Amino acid sequence: MTMTIVNKNKTAKFWNMKSSGETADIYIYGDIVGEKWYDEETSASSFKDDLAEIGDVSTIELHINSGGGSVFEGFAIFNMLKQNKATINVHIDGIAGSIASVIAMAGDTISMPKNTYLMIHNASGIAFGTADDMEKQAEVLRGLSNTVAQTYVDKADSKLDIEKVQEMMNAETWLTAQEANELGLADVVTDE
């Protein structure tokens, strides 16, 4: 049995889920947002609903081609995947950038063709108000960046420490598949 999840007005999403027997394919191909304004955007809430609809499967093949988006929505998607009983095989099809790279870290295995990229950087945001408001925003952003950095360290096991990851995030680092593999942020490098 094959089931494809589509939205009610039949417009294409930048992410799609379908299941066939014991395996589900999930595609995240667009921005990760807190509030959906357009059908092609992915929010944690809509992702959760469709993830529940595919039901219990033993394997999830997660394909990513996303520059990222909302850090909290990404954390929620990451946590949903980590809590899922299925084996998660991540395939970076183009780019896993920003919070999409964090979602990729939910994989039991991460596969990257030679022509793909993983991009990591510090959290960013906008603040309005007083100097105190700006200082508070800076504090929040530093905390978010530290949480993201720890996610990479956890995936890389002993190949990266927190100081090295923070240095890479400070520099907004674009990693080739080979570089990601050498640092423990990808498990398999494949041909295009």
XYZ file of N, CA and C in Angstrom:
576
model
N 0.847 -1.183 0.000
C 0.000 0.000 0.000
C 0.887 1.239 0.000
N 0.585 2.165 -0.864
C 1.316 3.428 -0.908
C 0.365 4.543 -0.528
N 0.801 5.395 0.369
C -0.016 6.525 0.803
C 0.808 7.782 0.615
N 0.241 8.755 -0.065
C 0.898 10.038 -0.243
C 0.095 11.090 0.496
N 0.764 11.889 1.314
C 0.118 12.949 2.058
C 0.181 14.212 1.209
N -0.959 14.786 0.914
C -1.006 16.070 0.215
C -1.964 16.976 0.955
N -1.809 18.270 0.757
C -2.715 19.166 1.463
C -4.035 19.282 0.718
N -5.044 19.812 1.381
C -6.413 19.796 0.871
C -6.612 20.584 -0.408
N -5.879 21.665 -0.612
C -6.102 22.451 -1.817
C -5.165 22.045 -2.946
N -4.485 20.918 -2.800
C -3.684 20.294 -3.849
C -2.493 21.105 -4.323
N -2.078 22.118 -3.584
C -0.882 22.863 -3.971
C 0.336 22.103 -3.471
N 1.412 22.198 -4.208
C 2.622 21.468 -3.846
C 3.240 22.047 -2.573
N 3.716 21.155 -1.713
C 4.484 21.558 -0.546
C 5.951 21.395 -0.877
N 6.792 22.047 -0.137
C 8.216 21.837 -0.298
C 8.669 20.657 0.550
N 7.744 20.007 1.202
C 8.042 18.769 1.897
C 6.889 17.819 1.653
N 7.196 16.546 1.664
C 6.215 15.538 1.340
C 6.551 14.277 2.120
N 5.530 13.558 2.502
C 5.734 12.286 3.166
C 4.895 11.237 2.462
N 5.468 10.061 2.287
C 4.695 8.940 1.783
C 5.249 7.677 2.406
N 4.379 6.715 2.599
C 4.832 5.462 3.175
C 4.455 4.313 2.265
N 5.282 3.314 2.287
C 5.051 2.104 1.515
C 5.508 0.947 2.392
N 4.574 0.259 2.994
C 4.922 -0.847 3.876
C 5.605 -0.364 5.129
N 6.842 -0.787 5.315
C 7.590 -0.479 6.520
C 8.500 0.740 6.383
N 8.490 1.379 5.213
C 9.381 2.508 4.959
C 8.576 3.744 4.607
N 9.000 4.889 5.135
C 8.379 6.165 4.786
C 9.450 7.081 4.209
N 9.105 7.802 3.166
C 9.984 8.807 2.570
C 9.489 10.179 2.990
N 10.380 10.990 3.494
C 10.050 12.360 3.889
C 10.992 13.301 3.150
N 10.431 14.329 2.537
C 11.219 15.326 1.813
C 11.004 16.684 2.452
N 12.065 17.313 2.907
C 12.028 18.695 3.375
C 12.800 19.502 2.344
N 12.064 20.215 1.498
C 12.639 20.944 0.377
C 12.207 22.398 0.421
N 12.436 23.104 1.493
C 12.065 24.509 1.560
C 12.302 25.081 2.938
N 11.762 26.263 3.156
C 11.972 26.984 4.406
C 11.227 26.349 5.571
N 11.823 26.444 6.742
C 11.227 25.964 7.986
C 10.745 27.199 8.732
N 9.429 27.278 8.950
C 8.825 28.498 9.469
C 7.968 28.217 10.702
N 7.735 29.264 11.483
C 6.884 29.150 12.656
C 5.408 29.233 12.310
N 5.066 30.143 11.433
C 3.686 30.291 10.973
C 3.658 30.171 9.471
N 2.846 29.222 8.992
C 2.764 29.011 7.548
C 1.915 30.097 6.907
N 2.501 30.776 5.941
C 1.763 31.730 5.117
C 1.523 31.136 3.738
N 2.406 30.234 3.342
C 2.337 29.615 2.021
C 2.419 28.106 2.175
N 1.765 27.390 1.291
C 1.742 25.932 1.378
C 3.118 25.304 1.231
N 4.036 25.978 0.560
C 5.351 25.387 0.359
C 6.255 25.491 1.586
N 5.793 26.089 2.651
C 6.585 26.219 3.870
C 6.319 25.038 4.808
N 7.284 24.752 5.667
C 7.173 23.666 6.633
C 7.165 24.233 8.039
N 6.142 23.877 8.812
C 6.117 24.224 10.229
C 6.163 22.926 11.029
N 6.563 23.016 12.271
C 6.611 21.821 13.116
C 5.223 21.234 13.301
N 4.217 22.079 13.404
C 2.849 21.611 13.609
C 2.347 20.794 12.416
N 2.544 21.309 11.215
C 2.089 20.576 10.035
C 2.935 19.320 9.821
N 4.217 19.386 10.125
C 5.094 18.226 10.022
C 4.629 17.134 10.979
N 4.272 17.527 12.198
C 3.798 16.573 13.205
C 2.536 15.863 12.742
N 1.598 16.611 12.201
C 0.340 16.014 11.749
C 0.575 14.974 10.658
N 1.403 15.302 9.693
C 1.662 14.364 8.602
C 2.537 13.199 9.044
N 3.451 13.428 9.978
C 4.263 12.338 10.521
C 3.366 11.329 11.238
N 2.387 11.832 11.968
C 1.445 10.943 12.649
C 0.614 10.149 11.635
N 0.294 10.769 10.522
C -0.540 10.113 9.520
C 0.167 8.950 8.832
N 1.482 8.984 8.699
C 2.169 7.852 8.063
C 2.227 6.647 8.993
N 2.013 6.871 10.281
C 1.940 5.762 11.226
C 3.290 5.169 11.570
N 3.226 3.966 12.141
C 4.448 3.277 12.571
C 5.117 2.605 11.381
N 6.336 2.993 11.132
C 7.165 2.368 10.101
C 8.503 2.027 10.737
N 9.236 1.114 10.128
C 10.517 0.738 10.724
C 11.666 1.627 10.238
N 11.495 2.248 9.049
C 12.559 3.070 8.488
C 11.984 4.349 7.900
N 12.634 5.467 8.184
C 12.295 6.745 7.556
C 13.492 7.186 6.733
N 13.242 7.409 5.442
C 14.247 7.963 4.538
C 13.964 9.459 4.441
N 14.780 10.269 5.114
C 14.576 11.718 5.187
C 15.497 12.414 4.195
N 14.905 13.079 3.201
C 15.659 13.812 2.185
C 15.574 15.304 2.499
N 16.716 15.985 2.490
C 16.753 17.412 2.836
C 17.410 18.217 1.725
N 16.745 19.303 1.359
C 17.319 20.345 0.512
C 16.718 21.652 1.013
N 17.314 22.209 2.049
C 16.750 23.378 2.722
C 17.860 24.253 3.270
N 17.676 25.556 3.099
C 18.607 26.518 3.673
C 18.323 26.809 5.130
N 17.217 26.281 5.674
C 16.915 26.455 7.084
C 15.715 27.326 7.341
N 15.728 28.017 8.480
C 14.600 28.846 8.879
C 14.547 29.003 10.389
N 13.374 28.834 10.945
C 13.122 29.057 12.370
C 13.814 28.000 13.236
N 14.633 28.467 14.157
C 15.387 27.550 15.001
C 14.471 26.715 15.901
N 13.430 27.305 16.452
C 12.553 26.544 17.347
C 11.724 25.520 16.592
N 11.250 25.863 15.399
C 10.531 24.891 14.580
C 11.467 23.743 14.206
N 12.706 24.072 13.871
C 13.686 23.039 13.538
C 13.996 22.128 14.707
N 14.145 22.715 15.902
C 14.366 21.885 17.089
C 13.191 20.932 17.298
N 11.970 21.420 17.093
C 10.790 20.578 17.282
C 10.789 19.417 16.287
N 11.107 19.696 15.021
C 11.165 18.635 14.004
C 12.273 17.645 14.347
N 13.453 18.149 14.731
C 14.560 17.294 15.162
C 14.108 16.365 16.286
N 13.453 16.934 17.298
C 13.022 16.127 18.452
C 11.974 15.095 18.072
N 11.044 15.461 17.177
C 10.052 14.479 16.706
C 10.735 13.291 16.042
N 11.725 13.575 15.219
C 12.441 12.502 14.531
C 13.250 11.660 15.508
N 13.932 12.294 16.459
C 14.720 11.544 17.451
C 13.838 10.651 18.315
N 12.616 11.104 18.589
C 11.708 10.332 19.430
C 10.981 9.230 18.663
N 11.053 9.266 17.345
C 10.392 8.260 16.530
C 11.134 6.933 16.655
N 10.393 5.834 16.675
C 11.000 4.513 16.847
C 11.718 4.025 15.595
N 11.431 4.640 14.463
C 12.010 4.195 13.194
C 13.501 4.506 13.124
N 14.204 3.748 12.306
C 15.575 4.084 11.934
C 15.482 5.258 10.968
N 16.253 6.320 11.227
C 16.208 7.529 10.399
C 17.463 7.576 9.534
N 17.267 7.460 8.223
C 18.360 7.594 7.252
C 18.209 8.942 6.572
N 19.163 9.832 6.801
C 19.102 11.178 6.221
C 19.914 11.207 4.930
N 19.319 11.840 3.913
C 19.973 12.038 2.623
C 19.966 13.536 2.347
N 21.125 14.147 2.312
C 21.202 15.569 1.980
C 21.296 15.652 0.461
N 20.216 16.109 -0.155
C 20.104 16.086 -1.617
C 20.693 17.317 -2.286
N 20.888 18.394 -1.557
C 21.455 19.620 -2.102
C 22.207 20.349 -1.011
N 21.430 20.941 -0.105
C 22.008 21.629 1.046
C 21.167 21.334 2.292
N 21.854 21.177 3.383
C 21.226 21.205 4.705
C 21.917 22.364 5.402
N 21.271 23.518 5.393
C 21.877 24.710 5.945
C 21.152 25.193 7.179
N 21.886 25.850 8.062
C 21.309 26.482 9.231
C 20.537 25.440 10.042
N 19.295 25.702 10.401
C 18.539 24.757 11.241
C 18.232 23.460 10.497
N 18.233 23.466 9.164
C 18.051 22.214 8.419
C 19.228 21.274 8.666
N 20.426 21.833 8.914
C 21.575 20.981 9.234
C 21.395 20.335 10.605
N 20.715 21.019 11.510
C 20.415 20.431 12.825
C 19.408 19.298 12.663
N 18.371 19.508 11.852
C 17.406 18.438 11.592
C 18.126 17.212 11.034
N 19.100 17.433 10.148
C 19.863 16.311 9.576
C 20.552 15.492 10.667
N 20.961 16.131 11.746
C 21.669 15.433 12.822
C 20.771 14.425 13.551
N 19.473 14.424 13.272
C 18.567 13.436 13.858
C 18.767 12.061 13.238
N 19.517 11.989 12.156
C 19.680 10.727 11.445
C 20.554 9.723 12.175
N 20.140 8.465 12.081
C 21.010 7.376 12.533
C 22.188 7.268 11.573
N 21.924 7.535 10.293
C 22.985 7.676 9.301
C 22.685 8.917 8.467
N 23.748 9.621 8.085
C 23.627 10.801 7.227
C 24.461 10.544 5.985
N 23.784 10.606 4.841
C 24.428 10.357 3.566
C 24.449 11.641 2.753
N 25.616 11.937 2.155
C 25.758 13.143 1.337
C 26.444 12.790 0.021
N 25.780 13.032 -1.115
C 26.508 12.933 -2.383
C 27.654 13.946 -2.405
N 28.657 13.687 -3.225
C 29.868 14.512 -3.269
C 29.599 15.979 -3.597
N 28.497 16.278 -4.256
C 28.223 17.651 -4.686
C 27.245 18.390 -3.775
N 27.092 17.943 -2.535
C 26.160 18.581 -1.597
C 26.917 19.292 -0.478
N 26.175 20.110 0.276
C 26.793 20.927 1.324
C 26.003 20.886 2.627
N 26.745 21.067 3.701
C 26.200 21.258 5.039
C 26.713 22.613 5.501
N 25.805 23.510 5.881
C 26.221 24.857 6.302
C 25.819 25.083 7.745
N 26.774 25.542 8.545
C 26.498 25.807 9.963
C 26.896 27.240 10.295
N 26.119 27.861 11.170
C 26.405 29.237 11.592
C 25.693 29.514 12.909
N 26.004 30.646 13.497
C 25.359 31.053 14.738
C 23.910 31.475 14.488
N 23.101 31.383 15.523
C 21.720 31.844 15.442
C 21.698 33.348 15.196
N 20.686 33.794 14.476
C 20.538 35.227 14.234
C 19.091 35.622 14.494
N 18.870 36.902 14.691
C 17.523 37.382 14.970
C 17.454 38.890 14.866
N 16.292 39.402 15.107
C 16.042 40.839 15.052
C 15.501 41.272 16.406
N 15.949 42.447 16.866
C 15.453 42.981 18.133
C 15.133 44.461 17.966
N 14.106 44.890 18.674
C 13.729 46.304 18.730
C 13.663 46.701 20.190
N 13.959 47.942 20.470
C 13.791 48.415 21.833
C 15.033 49.073 22.393
N 15.158 48.949 23.685
C 16.233 49.607 24.424
C 17.534 48.820 24.338
N 18.584 49.424 24.886
C 19.869 48.726 24.955
C 19.732 47.438 25.760
N 18.924 47.472 26.820
C 18.686 46.261 27.608
C 18.024 45.180 26.761
N 17.074 45.570 25.900
C 16.426 44.612 25.006
C 17.446 43.985 24.064
N 18.358 44.805 23.545
C 19.377 44.307 22.623
C 20.324 43.336 23.335
N 20.705 43.672 24.563
C 21.581 42.786 25.327
C 20.884 41.460 25.639
N 19.607 41.522 25.953
C 18.845 40.302 26.219
C 18.780 39.431 24.962
N 18.535 40.065 23.810
C 18.490 39.317 22.550
C 19.838 38.655 22.267
N 20.923 39.360 22.507
C 22.261 38.793 22.299
C 22.474 37.576 23.197
N 22.013 37.665 24.443
C 22.129 36.552 25.386
C 21.339 35.335 24.885
N 20.124 35.568 24.410
C 19.290 34.483 23.885
C 19.962 33.841 22.674
N 20.478 34.658 21.760
C 21.120 34.131 20.558
C 22.360 33.308 20.891
N 23.135 33.761 21.880
C 24.302 32.981 22.300
C 23.859 31.633 22.868
N 22.796 31.622 23.645
C 22.284 30.362 24.197
C 21.810 29.412 23.107
N 21.081 29.944 22.123
C 20.629 29.113 21.005
C 21.812 28.548 20.230
N 22.803 29.384 19.972
C 23.987 28.922 19.243
C 24.710 27.823 20.008
N 24.791 27.939 21.323
C 25.431 26.896 22.133
C 24.658 25.581 22.053
N 23.325 25.662 22.053
C 22.503 24.454 21.938
C 22.714 23.791 20.578
N 22.726 24.592 19.521
C 22.978 24.062 18.184
C 24.363 23.421 18.127
N 25.370 24.096 18.661
C 26.734 23.565 18.647
C 26.800 22.208 19.330
N 26.108 22.060 20.443
C 26.126 20.786 21.166
C 25.509 19.665 20.332
N 24.509 19.994 19.518
C 23.900 18.991 18.637
C 24.936 18.442 17.657
N 25.762 19.321 17.082
C 26.814 18.867 16.175
C 27.862 18.031 16.917
N 28.241 18.474 18.101
C 29.229 17.735 18.896
C 28.713 16.333 19.209
N 27.437 16.242 19.586
C 26.854 14.936 19.910
C 26.896 14.001 18.705
N 26.588 14.519 17.517
C 26.608 13.685 16.312
C 28.038 13.278 15.965
N 28.974 14.197 16.071
C 30.357 13.934 15.662
C 31.099 13.016 16.620
N 30.482 12.737 17.753
C 31.087 11.896 18.779
C 32.400 12.520 19.220
N 33.507 11.893 19.034
C 34.774 12.439 19.543
C 35.574 13.179 18.467
N 35.024 13.334 17.268
C 35.766 13.998 16.193
C 35.753 15.523 16.318
N 34.798 16.072 17.057
C 34.708 17.521 17.239
C 34.465 17.845 18.699
N 35.048 18.936 19.163
C 34.726 19.429 20.500
C 33.952 20.741 20.357
N 33.408 21.202 21.441
C 32.527 22.373 21.419
C 33.268 23.623 20.935
N 34.521 23.772 21.310
C 35.274 24.961 20.894
C 35.467 25.002 19.378
N 35.776 23.859 18.781
C 35.970 23.797 17.329
C 34.658 24.087 16.610
N 33.558 23.514 17.085
C 32.256 23.756 16.455
C 31.891 25.233 16.567
N 32.089 25.841 17.740
C 31.765 27.264 17.896
C 32.609 28.128 16.967
N 33.868 27.773 16.792
C 34.735 28.486 15.858
C 34.183 28.383 14.429
N 33.760 27.190 14.047
C 33.189 26.987 12.707
C 31.879 27.754 12.537
N 31.050 27.764 13.577
C 29.784 28.491 13.506
C 30.027 29.994 13.432
N 30.991 30.489 14.181
C 31.329 31.920 14.132
C 31.716 32.349 12.721
N 32.355 31.445 11.980
C 32.841 31.757 10.638
C 31.819 31.456 9.547
N 30.612 30.994 9.913
C 29.621 30.476 8.944
C 30.327 29.551 7.966
N 30.402 28.290 8.332
C 31.189 27.305 7.600
C 30.318 26.485 6.656
N 30.771 26.408 5.399
C 30.138 25.588 4.370
C 31.004 24.350 4.187
N 30.447 23.185 4.510
C 31.206 21.944 4.451
C 30.798 21.119 3.238
N 31.779 20.673 2.480
C 31.506 19.709 1.419
C 31.139 18.378 2.083
N 30.657 17.449 1.282
C 30.323 16.128 1.816
C 31.548 15.475 2.445
N 32.676 15.582 1.777
C 33.900 14.974 2.290
C 34.323 15.610 3.612
N 34.254 16.937 3.691
C 34.624 17.630 4.929
C 33.667 17.256 6.066
N 32.377 17.201 5.776
C 31.398 16.816 6.799
C 31.672 15.402 7.294
N 32.024 14.510 6.370
C 32.329 13.134 6.734
C 33.569 13.062 7.619
N 34.600 13.796 7.268
C 35.835 13.788 8.054
C 35.622 14.328 9.465
N 34.660 15.248 9.622
C 34.370 15.836 10.934
C 33.326 15.054 11.722
N 32.781 13.980 11.145
C 31.790 13.171 11.837
C 30.370 13.690 11.712
N 30.142 14.672 10.832
C 28.797 15.223 10.648
C 28.054 14.562 9.495
N 28.692 13.655 8.808
C 28.064 12.806 7.788
C 28.723 11.438 7.890
N 27.948 10.411 7.618
C 28.464 9.042 7.754
C 28.918 8.442 6.444
N 28.265 8.855 5.344
C 28.519 8.240 4.047
C 28.620 9.316 2.991
N 29.641 9.248 2.141
C 29.759 10.123 0.978
C 29.500 9.243 -0.239
N 28.544 9.669 -1.066
C 28.165 8.883 -2.246
C 28.466 9.662 -3.517
N 28.364 8.984 -4.643
C 28.455 9.653 -5.921
C 27.200 10.497 -6.140
N 27.290 11.440 -7.065
C 26.165 12.299 -7.351
C 24.980 11.472 -7.836
